[in-house]
PDB file of C-alpha atoms and ligand atoms in Angstrom:
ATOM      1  CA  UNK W  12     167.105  36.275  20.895  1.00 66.00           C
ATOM      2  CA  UNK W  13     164.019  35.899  18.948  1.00 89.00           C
ATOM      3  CA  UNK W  14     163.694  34.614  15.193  1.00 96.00           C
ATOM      4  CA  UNK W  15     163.007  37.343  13.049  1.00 98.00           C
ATOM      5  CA  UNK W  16     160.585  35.517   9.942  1.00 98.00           C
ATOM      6  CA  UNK W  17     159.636  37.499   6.995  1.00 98.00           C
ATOM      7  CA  UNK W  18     156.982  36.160   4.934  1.00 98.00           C
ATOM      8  CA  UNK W  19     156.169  36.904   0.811  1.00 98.00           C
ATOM      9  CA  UNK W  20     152.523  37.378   0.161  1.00 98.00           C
ATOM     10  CA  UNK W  21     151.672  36.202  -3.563  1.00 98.00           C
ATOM     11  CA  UNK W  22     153.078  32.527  -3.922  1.00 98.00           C
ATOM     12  CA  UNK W  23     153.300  32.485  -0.057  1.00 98.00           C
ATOM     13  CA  UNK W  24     150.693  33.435   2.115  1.00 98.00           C
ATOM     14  CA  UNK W  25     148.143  33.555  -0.653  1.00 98.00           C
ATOM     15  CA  UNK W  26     147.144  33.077  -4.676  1.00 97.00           C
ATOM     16  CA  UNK W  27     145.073  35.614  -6.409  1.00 96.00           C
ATOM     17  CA  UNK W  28     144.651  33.625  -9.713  1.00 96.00           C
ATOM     18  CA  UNK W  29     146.526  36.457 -12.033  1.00 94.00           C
ATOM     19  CA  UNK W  30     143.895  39.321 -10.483  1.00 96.00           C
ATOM     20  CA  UNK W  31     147.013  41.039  -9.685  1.00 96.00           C
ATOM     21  CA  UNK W  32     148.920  41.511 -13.027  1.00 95.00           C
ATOM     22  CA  UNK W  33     145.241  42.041 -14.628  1.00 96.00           C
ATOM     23  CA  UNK W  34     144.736  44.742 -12.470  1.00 97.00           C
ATOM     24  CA  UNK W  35     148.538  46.265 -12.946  1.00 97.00           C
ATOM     25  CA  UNK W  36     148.012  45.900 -17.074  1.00 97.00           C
ATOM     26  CA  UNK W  37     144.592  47.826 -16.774  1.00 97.00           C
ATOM     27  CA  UNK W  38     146.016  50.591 -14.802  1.00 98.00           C
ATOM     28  CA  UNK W  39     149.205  50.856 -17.046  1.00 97.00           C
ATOM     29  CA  UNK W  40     147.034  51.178 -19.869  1.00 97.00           C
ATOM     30  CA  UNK W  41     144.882  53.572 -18.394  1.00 98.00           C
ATOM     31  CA  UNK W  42     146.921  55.826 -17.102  1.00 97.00           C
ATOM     32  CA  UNK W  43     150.395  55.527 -19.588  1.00 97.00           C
ATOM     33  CA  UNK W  44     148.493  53.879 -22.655  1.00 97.00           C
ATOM     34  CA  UNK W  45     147.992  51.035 -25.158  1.00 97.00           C
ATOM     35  CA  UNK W  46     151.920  50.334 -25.535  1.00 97.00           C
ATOM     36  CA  UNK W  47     151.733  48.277 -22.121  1.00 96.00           C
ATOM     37  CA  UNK W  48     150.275  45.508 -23.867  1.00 96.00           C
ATOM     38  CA  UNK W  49     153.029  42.955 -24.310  1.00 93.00           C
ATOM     39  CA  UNK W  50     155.408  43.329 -22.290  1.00 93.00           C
ATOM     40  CA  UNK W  51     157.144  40.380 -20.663  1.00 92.00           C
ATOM     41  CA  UNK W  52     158.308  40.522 -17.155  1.00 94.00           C
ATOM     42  CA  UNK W  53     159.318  38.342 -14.476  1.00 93.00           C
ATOM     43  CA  UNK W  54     157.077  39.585 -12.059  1.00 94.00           C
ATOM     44  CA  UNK W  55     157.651  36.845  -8.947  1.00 94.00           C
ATOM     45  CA  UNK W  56     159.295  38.213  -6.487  1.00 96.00           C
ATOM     46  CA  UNK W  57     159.612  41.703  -8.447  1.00 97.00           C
ATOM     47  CA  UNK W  58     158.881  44.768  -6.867  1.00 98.00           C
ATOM     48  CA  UNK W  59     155.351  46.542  -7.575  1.00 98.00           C
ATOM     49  CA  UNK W  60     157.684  50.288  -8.746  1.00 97.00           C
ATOM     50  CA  UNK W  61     159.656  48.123 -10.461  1.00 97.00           C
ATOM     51  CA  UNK W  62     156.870  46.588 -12.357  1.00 97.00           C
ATOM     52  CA  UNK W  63     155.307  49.688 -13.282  1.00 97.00           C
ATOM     53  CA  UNK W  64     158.909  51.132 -14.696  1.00 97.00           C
ATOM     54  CA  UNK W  65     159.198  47.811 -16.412  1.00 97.00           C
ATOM     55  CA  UNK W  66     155.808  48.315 -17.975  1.00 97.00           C
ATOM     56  CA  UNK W  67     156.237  51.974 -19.149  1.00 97.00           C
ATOM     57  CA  UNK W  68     159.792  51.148 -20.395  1.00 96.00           C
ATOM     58  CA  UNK W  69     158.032  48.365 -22.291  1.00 97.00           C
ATOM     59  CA  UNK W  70     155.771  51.013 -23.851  1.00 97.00           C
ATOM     60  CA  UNK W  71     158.470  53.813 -24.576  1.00 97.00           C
ATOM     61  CA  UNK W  72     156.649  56.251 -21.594  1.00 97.00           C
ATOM     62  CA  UNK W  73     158.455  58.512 -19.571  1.00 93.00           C
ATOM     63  CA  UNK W  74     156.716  58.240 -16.291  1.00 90.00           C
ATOM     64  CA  UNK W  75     157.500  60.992 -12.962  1.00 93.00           C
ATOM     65  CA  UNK W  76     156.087  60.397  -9.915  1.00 95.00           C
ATOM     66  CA  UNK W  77     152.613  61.813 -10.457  1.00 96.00           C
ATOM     67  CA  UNK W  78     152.827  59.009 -13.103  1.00 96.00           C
ATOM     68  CA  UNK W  79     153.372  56.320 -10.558  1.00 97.00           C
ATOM     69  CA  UNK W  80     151.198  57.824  -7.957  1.00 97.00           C
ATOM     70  CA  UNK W  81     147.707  57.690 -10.598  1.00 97.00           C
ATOM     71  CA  UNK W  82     149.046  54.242 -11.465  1.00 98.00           C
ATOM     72  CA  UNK W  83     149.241  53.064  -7.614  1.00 98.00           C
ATOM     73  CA  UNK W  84     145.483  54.662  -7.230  1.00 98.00           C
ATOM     74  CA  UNK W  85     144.037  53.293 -10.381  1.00 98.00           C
ATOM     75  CA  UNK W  86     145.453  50.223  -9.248  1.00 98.00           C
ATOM     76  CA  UNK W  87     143.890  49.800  -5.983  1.00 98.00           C
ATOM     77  CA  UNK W  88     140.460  50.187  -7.798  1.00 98.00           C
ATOM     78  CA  UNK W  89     141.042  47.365 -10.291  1.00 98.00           C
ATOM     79  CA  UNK W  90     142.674  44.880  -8.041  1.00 98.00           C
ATOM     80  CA  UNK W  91     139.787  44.816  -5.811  1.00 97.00           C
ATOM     81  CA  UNK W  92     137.460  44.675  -9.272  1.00 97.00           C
ATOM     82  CA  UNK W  93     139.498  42.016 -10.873  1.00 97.00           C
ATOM     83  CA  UNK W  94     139.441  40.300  -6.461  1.00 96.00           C
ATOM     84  CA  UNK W  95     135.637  40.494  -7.042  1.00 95.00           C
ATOM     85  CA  UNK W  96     134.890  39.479 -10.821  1.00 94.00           C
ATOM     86  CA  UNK W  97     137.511  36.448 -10.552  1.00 91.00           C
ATOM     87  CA  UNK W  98     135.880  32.758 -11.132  1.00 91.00           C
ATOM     88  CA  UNK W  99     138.381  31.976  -8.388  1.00 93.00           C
ATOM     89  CA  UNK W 100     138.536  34.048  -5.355  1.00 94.00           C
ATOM     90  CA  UNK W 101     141.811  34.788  -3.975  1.00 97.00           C
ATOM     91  CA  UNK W 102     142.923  32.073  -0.766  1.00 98.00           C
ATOM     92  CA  UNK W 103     145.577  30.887   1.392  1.00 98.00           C
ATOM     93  CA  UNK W 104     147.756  28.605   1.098  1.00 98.00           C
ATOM     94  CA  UNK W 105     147.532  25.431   2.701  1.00 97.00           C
ATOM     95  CA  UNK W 106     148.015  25.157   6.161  1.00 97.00           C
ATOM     96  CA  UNK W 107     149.394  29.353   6.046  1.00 98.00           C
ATOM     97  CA  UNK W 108     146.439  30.422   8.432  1.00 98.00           C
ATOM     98  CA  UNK W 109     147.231  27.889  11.154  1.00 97.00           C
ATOM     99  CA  UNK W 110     151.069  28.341  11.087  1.00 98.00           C
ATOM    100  CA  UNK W 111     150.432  31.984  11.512  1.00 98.00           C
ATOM    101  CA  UNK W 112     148.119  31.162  14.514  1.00 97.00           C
ATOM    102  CA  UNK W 113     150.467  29.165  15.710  1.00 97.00           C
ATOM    103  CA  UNK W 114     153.467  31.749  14.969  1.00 97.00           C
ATOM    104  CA  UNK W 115     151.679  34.524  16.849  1.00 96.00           C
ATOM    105  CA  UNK W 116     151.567  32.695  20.193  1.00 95.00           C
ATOM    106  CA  UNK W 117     155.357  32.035  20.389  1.00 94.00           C
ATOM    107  CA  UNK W 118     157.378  34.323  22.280  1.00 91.00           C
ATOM    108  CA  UNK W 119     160.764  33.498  20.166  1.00 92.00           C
ATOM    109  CA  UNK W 120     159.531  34.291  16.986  1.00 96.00           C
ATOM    110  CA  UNK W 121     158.707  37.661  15.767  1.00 97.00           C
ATOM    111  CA  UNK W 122     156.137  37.878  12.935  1.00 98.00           C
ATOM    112  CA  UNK W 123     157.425  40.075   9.719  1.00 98.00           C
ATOM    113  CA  UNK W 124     156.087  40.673   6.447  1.00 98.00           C
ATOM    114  CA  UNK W 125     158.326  41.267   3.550  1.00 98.00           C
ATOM    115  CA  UNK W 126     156.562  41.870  -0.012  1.00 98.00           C
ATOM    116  CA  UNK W 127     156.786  43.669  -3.263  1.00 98.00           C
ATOM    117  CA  UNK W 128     153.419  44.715  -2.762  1.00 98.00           C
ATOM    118  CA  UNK W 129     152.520  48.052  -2.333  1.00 98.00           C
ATOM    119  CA  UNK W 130     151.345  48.277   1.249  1.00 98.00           C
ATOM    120  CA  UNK W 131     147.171  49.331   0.134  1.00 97.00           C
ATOM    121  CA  UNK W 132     147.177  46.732  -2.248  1.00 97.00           C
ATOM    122  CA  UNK W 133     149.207  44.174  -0.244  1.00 98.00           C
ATOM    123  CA  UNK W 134     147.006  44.927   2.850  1.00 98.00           C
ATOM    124  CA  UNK W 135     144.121  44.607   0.940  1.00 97.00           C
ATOM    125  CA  UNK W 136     144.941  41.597  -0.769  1.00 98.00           C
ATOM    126  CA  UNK W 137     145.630  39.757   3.013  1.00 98.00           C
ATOM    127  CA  UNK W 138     142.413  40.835   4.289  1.00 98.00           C
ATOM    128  CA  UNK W 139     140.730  39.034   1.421  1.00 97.00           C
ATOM    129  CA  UNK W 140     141.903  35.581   2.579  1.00 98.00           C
ATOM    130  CA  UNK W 141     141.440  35.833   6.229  1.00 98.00           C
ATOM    131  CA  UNK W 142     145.255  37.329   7.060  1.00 98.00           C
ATOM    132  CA  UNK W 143     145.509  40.657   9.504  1.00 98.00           C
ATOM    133  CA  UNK W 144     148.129  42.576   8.415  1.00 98.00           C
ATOM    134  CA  UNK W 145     148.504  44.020  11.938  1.00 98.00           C
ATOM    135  CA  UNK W 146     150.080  40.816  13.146  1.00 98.00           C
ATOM    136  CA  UNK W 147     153.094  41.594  11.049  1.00 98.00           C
ATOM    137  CA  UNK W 148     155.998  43.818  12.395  1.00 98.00           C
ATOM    138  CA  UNK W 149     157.869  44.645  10.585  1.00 98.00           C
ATOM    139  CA  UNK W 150     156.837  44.552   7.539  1.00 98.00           C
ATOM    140  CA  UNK W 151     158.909  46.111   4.423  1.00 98.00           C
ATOM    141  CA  UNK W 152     156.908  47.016   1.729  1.00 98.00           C
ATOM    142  CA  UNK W 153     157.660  46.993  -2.323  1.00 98.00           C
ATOM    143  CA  UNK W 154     157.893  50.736  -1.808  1.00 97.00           C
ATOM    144  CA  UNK W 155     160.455  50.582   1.159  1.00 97.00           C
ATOM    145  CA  UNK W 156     163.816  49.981  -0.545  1.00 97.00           C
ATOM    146  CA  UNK W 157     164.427  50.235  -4.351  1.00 96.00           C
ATOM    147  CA  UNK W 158     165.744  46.140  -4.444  1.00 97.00           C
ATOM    148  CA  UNK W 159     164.064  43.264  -2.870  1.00 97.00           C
ATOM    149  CA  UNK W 160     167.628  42.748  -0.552  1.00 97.00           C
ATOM    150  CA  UNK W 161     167.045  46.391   0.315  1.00 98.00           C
ATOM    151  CA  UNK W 162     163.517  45.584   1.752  1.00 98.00           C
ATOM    152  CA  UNK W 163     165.444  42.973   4.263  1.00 98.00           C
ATOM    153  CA  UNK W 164     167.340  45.930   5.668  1.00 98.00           C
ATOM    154  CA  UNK W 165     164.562  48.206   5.550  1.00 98.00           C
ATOM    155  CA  UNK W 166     162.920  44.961   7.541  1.00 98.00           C
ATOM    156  CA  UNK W 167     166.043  45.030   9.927  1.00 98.00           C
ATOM    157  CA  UNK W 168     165.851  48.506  10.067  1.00 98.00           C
ATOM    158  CA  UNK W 169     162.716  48.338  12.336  1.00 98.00           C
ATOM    159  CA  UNK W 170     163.589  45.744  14.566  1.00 97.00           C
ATOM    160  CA  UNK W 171     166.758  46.863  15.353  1.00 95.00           C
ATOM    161  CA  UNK W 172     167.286  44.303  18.096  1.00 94.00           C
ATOM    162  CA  UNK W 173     167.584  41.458  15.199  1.00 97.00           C
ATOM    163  CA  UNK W 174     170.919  40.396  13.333  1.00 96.00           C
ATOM    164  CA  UNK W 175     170.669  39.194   9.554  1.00 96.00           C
ATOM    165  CA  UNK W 176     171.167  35.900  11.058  1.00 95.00           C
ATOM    166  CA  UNK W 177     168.071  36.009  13.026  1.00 96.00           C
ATOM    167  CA  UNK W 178     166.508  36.217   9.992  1.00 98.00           C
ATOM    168  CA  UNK W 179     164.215  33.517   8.103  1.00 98.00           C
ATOM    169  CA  UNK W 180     162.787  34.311   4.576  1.00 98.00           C
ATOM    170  CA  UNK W 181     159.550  32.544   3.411  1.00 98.00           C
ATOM    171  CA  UNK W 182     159.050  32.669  -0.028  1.00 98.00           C
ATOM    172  CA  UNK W 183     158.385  31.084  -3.567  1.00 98.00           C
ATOM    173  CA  UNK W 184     161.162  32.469  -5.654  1.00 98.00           C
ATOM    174  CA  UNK W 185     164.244  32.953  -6.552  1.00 98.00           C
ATOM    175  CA  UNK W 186     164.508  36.624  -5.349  1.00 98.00           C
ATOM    176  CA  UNK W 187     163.234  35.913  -2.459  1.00 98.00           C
ATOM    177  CA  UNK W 188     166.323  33.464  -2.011  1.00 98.00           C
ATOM    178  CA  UNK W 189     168.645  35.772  -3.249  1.00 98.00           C
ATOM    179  CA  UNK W 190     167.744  38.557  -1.004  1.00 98.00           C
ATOM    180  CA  UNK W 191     168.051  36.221   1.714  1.00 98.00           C
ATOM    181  CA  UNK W 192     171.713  35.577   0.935  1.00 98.00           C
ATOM    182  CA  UNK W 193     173.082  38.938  -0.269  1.00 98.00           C
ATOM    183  CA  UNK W 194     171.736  39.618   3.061  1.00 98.00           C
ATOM    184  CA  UNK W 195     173.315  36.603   5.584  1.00 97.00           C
ATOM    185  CA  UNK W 196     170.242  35.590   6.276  1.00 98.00           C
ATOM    186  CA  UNK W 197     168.548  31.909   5.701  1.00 98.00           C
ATOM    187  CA  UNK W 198     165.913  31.079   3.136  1.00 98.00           C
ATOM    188  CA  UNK W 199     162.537  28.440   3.498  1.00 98.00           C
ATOM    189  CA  UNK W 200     161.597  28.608  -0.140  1.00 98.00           C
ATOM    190  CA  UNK W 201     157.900  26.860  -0.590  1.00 98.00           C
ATOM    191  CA  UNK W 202     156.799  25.169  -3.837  1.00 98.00           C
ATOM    192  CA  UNK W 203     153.536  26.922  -3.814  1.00 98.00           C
ATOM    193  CA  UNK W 204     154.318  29.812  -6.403  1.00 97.00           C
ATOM    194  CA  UNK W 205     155.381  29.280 -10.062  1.00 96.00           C
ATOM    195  CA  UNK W 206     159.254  27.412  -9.399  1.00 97.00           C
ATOM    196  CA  UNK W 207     159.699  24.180  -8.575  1.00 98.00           C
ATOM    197  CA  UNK W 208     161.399  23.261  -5.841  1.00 98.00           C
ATOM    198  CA  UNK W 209     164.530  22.287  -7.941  1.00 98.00           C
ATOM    199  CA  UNK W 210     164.511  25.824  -9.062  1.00 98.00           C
ATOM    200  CA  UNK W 211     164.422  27.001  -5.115  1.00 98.00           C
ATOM    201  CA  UNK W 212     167.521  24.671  -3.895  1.00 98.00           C
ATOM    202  CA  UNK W 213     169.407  25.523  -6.913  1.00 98.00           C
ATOM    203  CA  UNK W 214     168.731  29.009  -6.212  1.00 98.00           C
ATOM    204  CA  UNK W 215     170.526  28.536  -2.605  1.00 98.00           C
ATOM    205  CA  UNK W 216     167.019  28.153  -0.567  1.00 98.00           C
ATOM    206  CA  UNK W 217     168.641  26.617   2.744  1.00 97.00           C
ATOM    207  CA  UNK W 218     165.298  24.777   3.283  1.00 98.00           C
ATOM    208  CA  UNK W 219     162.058  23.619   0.521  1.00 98.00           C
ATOM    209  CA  UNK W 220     158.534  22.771   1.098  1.00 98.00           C
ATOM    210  CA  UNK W 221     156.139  21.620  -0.929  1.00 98.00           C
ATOM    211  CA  UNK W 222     154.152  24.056   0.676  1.00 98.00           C
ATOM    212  CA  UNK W 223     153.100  25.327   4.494  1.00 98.00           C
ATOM    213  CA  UNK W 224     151.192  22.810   5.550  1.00 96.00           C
ATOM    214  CA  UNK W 225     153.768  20.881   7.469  1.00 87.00           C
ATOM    215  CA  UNK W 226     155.144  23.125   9.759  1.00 93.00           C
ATOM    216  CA  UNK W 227     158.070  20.509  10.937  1.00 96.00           C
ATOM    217  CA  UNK W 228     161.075  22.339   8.814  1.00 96.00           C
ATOM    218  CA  UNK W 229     160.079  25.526   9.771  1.00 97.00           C
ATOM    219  CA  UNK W 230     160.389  24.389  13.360  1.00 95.00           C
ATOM    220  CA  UNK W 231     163.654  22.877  12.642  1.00 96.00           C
ATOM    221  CA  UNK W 232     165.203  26.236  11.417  1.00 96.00           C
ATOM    222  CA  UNK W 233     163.902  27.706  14.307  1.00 95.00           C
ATOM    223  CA  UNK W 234     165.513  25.594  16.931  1.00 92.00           C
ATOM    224  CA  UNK W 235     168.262  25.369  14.580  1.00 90.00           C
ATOM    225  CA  UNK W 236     168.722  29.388  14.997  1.00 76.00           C
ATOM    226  CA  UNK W 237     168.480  30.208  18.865  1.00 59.00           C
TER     227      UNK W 237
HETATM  228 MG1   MG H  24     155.968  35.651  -4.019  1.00 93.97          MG
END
């Protein structure tokens, strides 16, 4: 049986410098209005609905789905604005586009994707640095299950020859450990995001990196898992 590895974009695969949230605050204001401003939310790991209800709650809006659908839109065309104004382009993170190489060409792994991102913007985002989001599958979306667990059965879900245990979760925060373990599956929590490493082991992360770069405890789960 193959390894089933999900990977988090923002903290993970890739840094935007804050283009993101800039681009989510200007669409919130534009399409709910100035009562966005403020508000305080954890948005690692968060998912990108949930960050839009979290805004409009902020702001006392009632929001319906046309609501969230002009906020998804207007926020495709200021992320890739804020992509293209920023001092500091969007990149990978170290050593992330040669482990994927590297991923892609082994026949017991199975390259997955699993994000809060909406898929446009998430998509959009990976192209920027270099990543194809084609060599994903599957890939659970921030749109695909109303939790950040539920996107790890929405991930099983599609690849319905993998267990929970087959399952590796790559990413920089807590939730993404969490969803990992309300879910049975194991958690390589990198140091690349905004939480330490101590923040990541304390969460439960089964393995920490400092970041991708050496590939070695990756490897280690992997063997560890067949
Ligand atoms: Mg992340």
């Amino acid at each position: 049986m193959s390894s089933l590895l999900l990977f988090d974009i923002d903290g993970t695969m890739l840094r935007a410098y804050g283009a993101g949230s800039r681009a989510m605050m200007r669409a919130a204001v534009e399409v709910l209005g100035e009562r966005c401003h403020g508000a305080k939310i954890n948005i690692g790991g968060a998912l990108d609905p949930w960050i839009f209800e979290e805004l409009a709650r902020h702001g006392g809006y009632s929001i319906d789905a046309a609501a969230h659908s002009a906020f998804r839109e207007r926020y495709t065309v200021r992320l890739i604005e804020e992509l293209d104004a920023a001092d500091k382009p969007a990149q990978a993170m170290p050593g992330v586009l040669e482990l994927l190489g590297a991923l892609r060409e082994q026949p017991h792994v199975t390259l997955g994707m699993l994000t809060g991102n909406y898929p446009q913007t998430g998509a959009y985002k990976l192209r920027r640095v270099g990543i194809d989001p084609t060599w994903f599958s599957p890939i659970a979306w921030g749109d695909s299950a109303p939790s950040r667990p539920g996107l790890v059965r929405a991930a099983l879900a599609q690849s319905p020859a993998h267990q929970p245990c087959d399952v590796i979760i790559i990413g920089d925060t807590p939730r993404d450990v969490h969803c990992a373990l309300e879910n049975g599956a194991r958690c390589l929590a990198v140091g690349t995001g905004d939480h330490s490493l101590e923040e990541l082991r304390a969460a439960g992360a089964h393995e920490v990196v400092a970041d991708l770069s050496d590939a070695s405890v990756l490897h280690a789960m992997l063997r560890a898992g067949r």
